[in-house]
Short mmCIF file of C-alpha atoms in Angstrom, two decimals:
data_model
loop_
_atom_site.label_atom_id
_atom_site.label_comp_id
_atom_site.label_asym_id
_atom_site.label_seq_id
_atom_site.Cartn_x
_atom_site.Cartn_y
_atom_site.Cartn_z
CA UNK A 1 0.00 0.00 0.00
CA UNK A 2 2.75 2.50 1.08
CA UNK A 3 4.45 1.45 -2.16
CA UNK A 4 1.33 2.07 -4.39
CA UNK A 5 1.25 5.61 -2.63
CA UNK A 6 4.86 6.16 -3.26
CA UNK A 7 3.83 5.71 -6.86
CA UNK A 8 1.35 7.80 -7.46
CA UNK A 9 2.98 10.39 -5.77
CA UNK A 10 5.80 10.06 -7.72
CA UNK A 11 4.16 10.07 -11.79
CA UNK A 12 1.52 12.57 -10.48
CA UNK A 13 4.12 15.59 -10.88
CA UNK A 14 5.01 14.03 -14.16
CA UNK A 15 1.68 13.79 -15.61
CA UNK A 16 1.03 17.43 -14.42
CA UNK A 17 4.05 18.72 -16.18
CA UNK A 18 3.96 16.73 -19.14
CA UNK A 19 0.23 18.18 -19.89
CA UNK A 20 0.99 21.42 -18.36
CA UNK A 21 3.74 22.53 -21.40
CA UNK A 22 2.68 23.41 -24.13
CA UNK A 23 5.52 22.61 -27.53
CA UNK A 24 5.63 24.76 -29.70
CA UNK A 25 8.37 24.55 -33.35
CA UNK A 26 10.00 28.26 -33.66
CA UNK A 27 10.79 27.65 -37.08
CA UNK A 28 8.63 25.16 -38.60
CA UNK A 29 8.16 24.33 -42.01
CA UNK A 30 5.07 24.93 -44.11
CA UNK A 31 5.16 22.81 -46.95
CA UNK A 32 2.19 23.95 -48.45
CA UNK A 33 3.73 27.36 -49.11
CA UNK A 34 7.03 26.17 -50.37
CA UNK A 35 8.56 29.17 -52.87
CA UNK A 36 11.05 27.69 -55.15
CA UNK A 37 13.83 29.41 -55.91
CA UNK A 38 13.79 29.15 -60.03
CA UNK A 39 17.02 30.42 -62.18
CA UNK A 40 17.12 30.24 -65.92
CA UNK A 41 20.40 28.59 -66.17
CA UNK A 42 22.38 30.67 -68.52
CA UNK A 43 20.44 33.61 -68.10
CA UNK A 44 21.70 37.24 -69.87
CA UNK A 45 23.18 37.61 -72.91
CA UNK A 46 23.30 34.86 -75.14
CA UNK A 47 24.11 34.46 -78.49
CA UNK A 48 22.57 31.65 -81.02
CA UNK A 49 25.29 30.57 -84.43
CA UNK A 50 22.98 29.97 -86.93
CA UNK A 51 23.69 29.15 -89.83
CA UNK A 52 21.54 31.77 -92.92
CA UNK A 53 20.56 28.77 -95.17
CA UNK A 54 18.42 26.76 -92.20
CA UNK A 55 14.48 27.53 -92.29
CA UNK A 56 14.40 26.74 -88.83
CA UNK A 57 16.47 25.93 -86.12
CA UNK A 58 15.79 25.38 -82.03
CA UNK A 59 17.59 26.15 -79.25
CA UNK A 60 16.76 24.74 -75.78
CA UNK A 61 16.34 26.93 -72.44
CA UNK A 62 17.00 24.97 -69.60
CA UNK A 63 15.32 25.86 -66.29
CA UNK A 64 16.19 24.86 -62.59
CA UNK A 65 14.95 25.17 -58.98
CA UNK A 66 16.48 24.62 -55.74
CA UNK A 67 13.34 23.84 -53.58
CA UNK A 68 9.40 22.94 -53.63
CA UNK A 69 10.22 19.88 -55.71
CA UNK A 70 7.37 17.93 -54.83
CA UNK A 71 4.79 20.32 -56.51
CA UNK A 72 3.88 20.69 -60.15
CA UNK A 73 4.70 24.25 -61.13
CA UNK A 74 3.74 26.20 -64.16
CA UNK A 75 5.18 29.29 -65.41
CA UNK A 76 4.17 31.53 -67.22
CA UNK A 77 6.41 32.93 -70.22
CA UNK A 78 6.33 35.80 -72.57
CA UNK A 79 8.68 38.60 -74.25
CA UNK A 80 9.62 42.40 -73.22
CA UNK A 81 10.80 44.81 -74.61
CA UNK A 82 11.71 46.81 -71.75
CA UNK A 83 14.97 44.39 -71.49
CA UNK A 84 16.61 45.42 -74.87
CA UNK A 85 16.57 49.12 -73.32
CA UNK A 86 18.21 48.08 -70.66
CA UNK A 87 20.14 45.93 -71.85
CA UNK A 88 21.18 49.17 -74.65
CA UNK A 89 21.91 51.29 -71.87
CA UNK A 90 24.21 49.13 -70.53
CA UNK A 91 26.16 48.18 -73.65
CA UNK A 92 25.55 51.51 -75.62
CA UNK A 93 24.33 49.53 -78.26
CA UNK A 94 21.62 49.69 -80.85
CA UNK A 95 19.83 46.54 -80.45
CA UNK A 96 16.16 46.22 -81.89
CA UNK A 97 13.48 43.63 -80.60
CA UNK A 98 12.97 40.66 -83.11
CA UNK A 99 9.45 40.03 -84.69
CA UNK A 100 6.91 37.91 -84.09
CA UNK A 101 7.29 35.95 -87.25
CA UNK A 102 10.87 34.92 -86.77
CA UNK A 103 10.27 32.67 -83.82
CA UNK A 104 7.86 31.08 -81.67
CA UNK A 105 8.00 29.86 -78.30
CA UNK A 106 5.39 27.98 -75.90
CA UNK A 107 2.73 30.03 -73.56
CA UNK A 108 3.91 28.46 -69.98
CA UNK A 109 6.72 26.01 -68.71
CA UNK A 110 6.31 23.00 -66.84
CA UNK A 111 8.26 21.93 -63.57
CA UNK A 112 6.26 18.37 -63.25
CA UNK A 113 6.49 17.29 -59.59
CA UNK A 114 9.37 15.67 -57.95
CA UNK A 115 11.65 17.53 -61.32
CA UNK A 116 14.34 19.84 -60.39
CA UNK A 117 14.63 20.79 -64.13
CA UNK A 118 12.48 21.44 -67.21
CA UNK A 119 13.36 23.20 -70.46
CA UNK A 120 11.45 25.12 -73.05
CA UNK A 121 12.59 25.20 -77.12
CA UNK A 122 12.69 28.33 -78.85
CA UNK A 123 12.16 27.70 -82.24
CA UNK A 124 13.48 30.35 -84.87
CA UNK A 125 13.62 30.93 -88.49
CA UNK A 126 17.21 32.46 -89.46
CA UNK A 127 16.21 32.06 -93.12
CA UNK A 128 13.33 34.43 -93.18
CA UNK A 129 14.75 36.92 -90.85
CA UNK A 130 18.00 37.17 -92.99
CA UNK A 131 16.03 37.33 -96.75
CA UNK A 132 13.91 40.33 -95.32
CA UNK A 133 16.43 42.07 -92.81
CA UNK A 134 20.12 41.03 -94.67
CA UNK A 135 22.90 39.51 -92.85
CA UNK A 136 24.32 43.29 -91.81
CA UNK A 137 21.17 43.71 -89.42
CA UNK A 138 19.96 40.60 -88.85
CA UNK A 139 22.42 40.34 -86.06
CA UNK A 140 21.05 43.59 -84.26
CA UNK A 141 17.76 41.92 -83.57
CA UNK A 142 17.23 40.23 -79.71
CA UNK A 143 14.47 37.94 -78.53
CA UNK A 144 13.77 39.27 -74.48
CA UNK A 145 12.34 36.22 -72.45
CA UNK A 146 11.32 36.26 -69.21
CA UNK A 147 9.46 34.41 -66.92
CA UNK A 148 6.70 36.57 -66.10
CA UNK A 149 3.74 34.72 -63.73
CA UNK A 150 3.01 31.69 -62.17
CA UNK A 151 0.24 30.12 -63.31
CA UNK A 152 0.33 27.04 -61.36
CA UNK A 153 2.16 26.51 -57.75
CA UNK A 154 3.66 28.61 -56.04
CA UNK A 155 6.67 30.09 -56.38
CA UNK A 156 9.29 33.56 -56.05
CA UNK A 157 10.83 34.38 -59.30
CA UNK A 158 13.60 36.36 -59.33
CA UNK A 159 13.76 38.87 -62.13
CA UNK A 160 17.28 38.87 -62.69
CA UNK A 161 17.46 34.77 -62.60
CA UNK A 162 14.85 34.85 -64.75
CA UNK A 163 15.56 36.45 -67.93
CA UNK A 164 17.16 35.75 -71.37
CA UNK A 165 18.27 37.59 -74.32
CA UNK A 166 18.81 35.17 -76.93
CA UNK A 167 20.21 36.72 -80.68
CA UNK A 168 20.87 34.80 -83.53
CA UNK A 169 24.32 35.46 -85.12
#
């Protein structure tokens, strides 16, 4: 009996303080709201050899992220113009946007889950840009990419790891 006693006296003070505290993570991890941290990987300046002759040729963008692998992502992608003028201030150059009609590239890139890398194809058409424009300017013209929205996910882009200037030379 005095044992029994001894006991309960004993894992009382135990249960009180184990119910008493309340646990608490300082820095826990929502992984519903993941951002990824998404880089073109050669972002900038970038030039494409192309040979005049070719109707059309492709060149492949490669894209990578660092974290919220699990989820499906979807990016969106477009052109602007606003990066040739900076891109002219910088340089003190002359460069001119290319057109429409010399290239096409897809609406939105894909990150499919559990991927750390996805690419997108740029297709252009050095033939028809060189009959209209001639080899002397066809060189001055730049495609701006960036990506500009997510459309699926979630994720932070970067603007600066996110951006291309692709010119066919």
């Amino acid at each position: 009996m005095k044992r029994n006693i001894i006991r309960k006296l004993f894992y009382f003070p135990l249960l009180v303080l184990f119910f008493s505290c309340e646990f608490e993570y300082e820095n826990a991890i929502d992984t519903d709201n993941i951002d990824s941290d998404i880089y073109i990987e050669t972002s900038g300046f970038i030039s494409v050899n192309t040979v005049i002759n070719y109707d059309e040729i492709e060149y492949q963008v490669l894209l990578k992220r660092k974290v919220g692998v699990s989820k499906k992502l979807v990016l969106g992608l477009d052109t602007n113009s606003q990066l040739i003028d900076e891109y002219n201030l910088t340089v003190e150059n002359d460069y001119g946007q290319l057109e429409n009609a010399y290239y096409s590239i897809p609406d939105s890139v894909v990150f499919s889950a559990n991927s750390k890398e996805t690419s997108f194809i740029i297709k252009m058409y050095p033939k028809a840009l060189y009959s209209k424009a001639g080899s002397g300017l066809a060189n001055n013209f730049i495609l701006p990419l960036e990506i500009s929205s997510v459309l699926e996910g979630k994720a932070m882009i970067e603007p600066a790891k996110c951006r291309v200037l692709v010119n066919l030379k």
